[in-house]
Amino acid sequence: MSTPFPFTAVVGQDDLRLALLLNAVSPAVGGVLVRGEKGTAKSTAVRALSALLPEVDVVSGCRFSCDPDSPDPGCPDGPHEPGAFASRPARMVELPVGASEDRLVGALDIERALAEGVKAFEPGLLADAHRGILYVDEVNLLHDHLVDLLLDAAAMGASYVEREGVSVRHAARFLLVGTMNPEEGELRPQLLDRFGLTVEVAASREPDQRVEVVRRRLAYDDDPAGFAARWADEEAAVRARIVAARRLLPSVRLGDGALRQIAATCAAFEVDGMRADIVMARTATALAAWAGRTKVLAEDVRQAALLALPHRRRRNPFDAPGLDEDKLDETLEEFGGPDEGDGDDDDPDPGPGGGPGGQPEPDDAPRGDGDAAARPEAGEGGEPQAGAGGAGEQSPARAAEPFRTKVLSVPGLGEGAAGRRSRARTEHGRTIGARRPRGALTKLHLAATVQAAAPHQRARGRSGPGLVVRRDDLRQAMREGREGNLVLFVVDASGSMAARQRMGAVKGAVLSLLLDAYQRRDKVGLVTFRGAAAEVALPPTSSVDAAAVRLESLPTGGRTPLAAGLLKAYEVLRVERLRDPARRALVVVVTDGRATGGPEPVALAGRAARLFAAEGTASVVVDCESGPVRLGLAGRLAGELGGTAVTLDELRAESIAGLVKDVQGSRPGSGRAA
């Protein structure tokens, strides 16, 4: 077993270390979600935490790590005889992104259950993580049904496996820690809320601190055991402090004044539900215990708010996480009660995580300020001449307010990644038939299995009440659910599109579809064209945040290389099919249809468009042409693409998503879109 990097040797990242330590003191806080760019010691810190947790006593021979002092009465390995126990280190179990449902919750032997009536159960990762840590790296890339299962288990403290009337339940209480890079996509808001605390991490910009990071990492890589030995005393001190804080935790008093501050803070920041209040209360109590106090102070409440509320105040994926600290301080001062502190002399000990009194300012403040830079005010000025090759670059226009769109569906039945948009064959959904299993059986079709086994019972010498079931009799259930698609936006950013009001409306429409794509778990991509060429402003990604930022900061001006934009989009789709062949695409071209620059630009654009039509790629053109004289070039482009065109005025009355659905449903040879 490799020697883990010492927790106390992690440089900086005070909020991250404090959040992990608070959960080690009080697992009831509800876990930690760590958001940050790659290479910021997220995984290193989480893996190092397991070495600091105290050993646990378990019932000897129990696969579910029952506590010998209070064994689970419903344990599948029970009932347990008193007295037989063993001590072992707390486990840290990692859930791989590509894990199956059976690997997570465990699996029943369906064949034995049908034939013998016994519950032959193989525990999964949730059982292994009981009374330890369950770590999910890149939690935002897990399929939704897996995230739902592990978060439900974290909330209930138990895991349930039910198949065709056979059920198994076992205890599953663990410290849930997830790490993610927001550039690769977000978690749904309701799943964000299930994590107790969230911290934002970023690499330090201080040269001295970066030098120390490199120095320690190189020393660890050269001699892991020797490096860990040099930090053994610090590790032992933190481990002892965790044990002491756990013992002190039941004695910590959360006064009415602190409770009023917690309730007022959650109300002031308009968080939904009551989970935030409960998490803040538990976090403030753990902070007091970590500092060696039996009384919760206002500073504990403030620090708890900074850790527990930022991810709960997001209303949509375009909101930057974070809190207004001035507003937080005003709320705490306004609702401070007589029992909030009274100037206690026992200042909190900052400890390894910096402690509640020594925390730096949250690193997410620049994110909120960055929105202002990405969304400058639209200046005064008229529209440049349409198609003018010498039109200069214009500063970005502010997007109009996004609106709710209708469901956009790609016709037919796909087999792409699970999502919430188009019809697809999936592992989850309504049962539409049965087939022989290909590989391991995951979803049994009971009626089809019994029907396959029934004719052979006499030949197999059946004598008892159970069916004689062979492997060849088992049938896999075929299910229909929903898939996520790739929505590729091809946006004309040339001079003819630079009018502020028009470009603002276009951006507002695209933002509306981006919000819909976020909710339906789609991938999105952005291709822009202007001047002399086209570029991939955003390769296909699940990060709607990144797409929105790129769209908002999109400059305009120059000629209109429409053919180059379409060919670039075609190349993006070609590469994406190689990476993800099952995910179907929808191309949304936003343009006035003009094409300038080079020989025969309109004819070239038509030939490029026919490439999409030949492959049956679903498409729609948003016609941005304005003025009393209209050339109808966008409509002609839509015909070449095999799609449809809609003007900006029509877009405001009825969303593009609804129009795409209607048009694609009526395409020759296509199925009706659901």
Tab-separated table of C-alpha atoms in Angstrom, residues 102 129 143 301 321 339 361 367 440 445 472 475 536 548 573 584 587 600 606 620 651 661 665:
chain	number	residue	atom	x	y	z
A	102	ASP	CA	-24.597	-3.001	-8.800
A	129	ALA	CA	-17.713	2.814	3.099
A	143	HIS	CA	-24.781	9.479	-14.141
A	301	VAL	CA	-21.982	31.150	12.726
A	321	PRO	CA	-21.368	30.768	-6.163
A	339	ASP	CA	-25.715	34.918	24.407
A	361	GLU	CA	-11.403	35.670	2.369
A	367	ARG	CA	-15.820	34.859	-9.814
A	440	ALA	CA	-23.926	-9.535	-16.761
A	445	HIS	CA	-37.549	-9.186	-16.791
A	472	ASP	CA	-30.152	-19.441	-20.626
A	475	ARG	CA	-34.044	-12.302	-19.719
A	536	VAL	CA	-14.372	26.666	-31.932
A	548	ALA	CA	-22.544	31.174	-21.211
A	573	LEU	CA	-19.476	16.918	-35.085
A	584	ARG	CA	-27.068	12.591	-31.249
A	587	VAL	CA	-27.123	22.190	-34.908
A	600	GLU	CA	-18.628	32.591	-54.528
A	606	GLY	CA	-24.732	26.059	-49.693
A	620	VAL	CA	-32.521	25.016	-37.316
A	651	LEU	CA	-38.371	33.444	-31.666
A	661	LYS	CA	-39.518	19.910	-32.229
A	665	GLY	CA	-41.274	15.694	-36.144
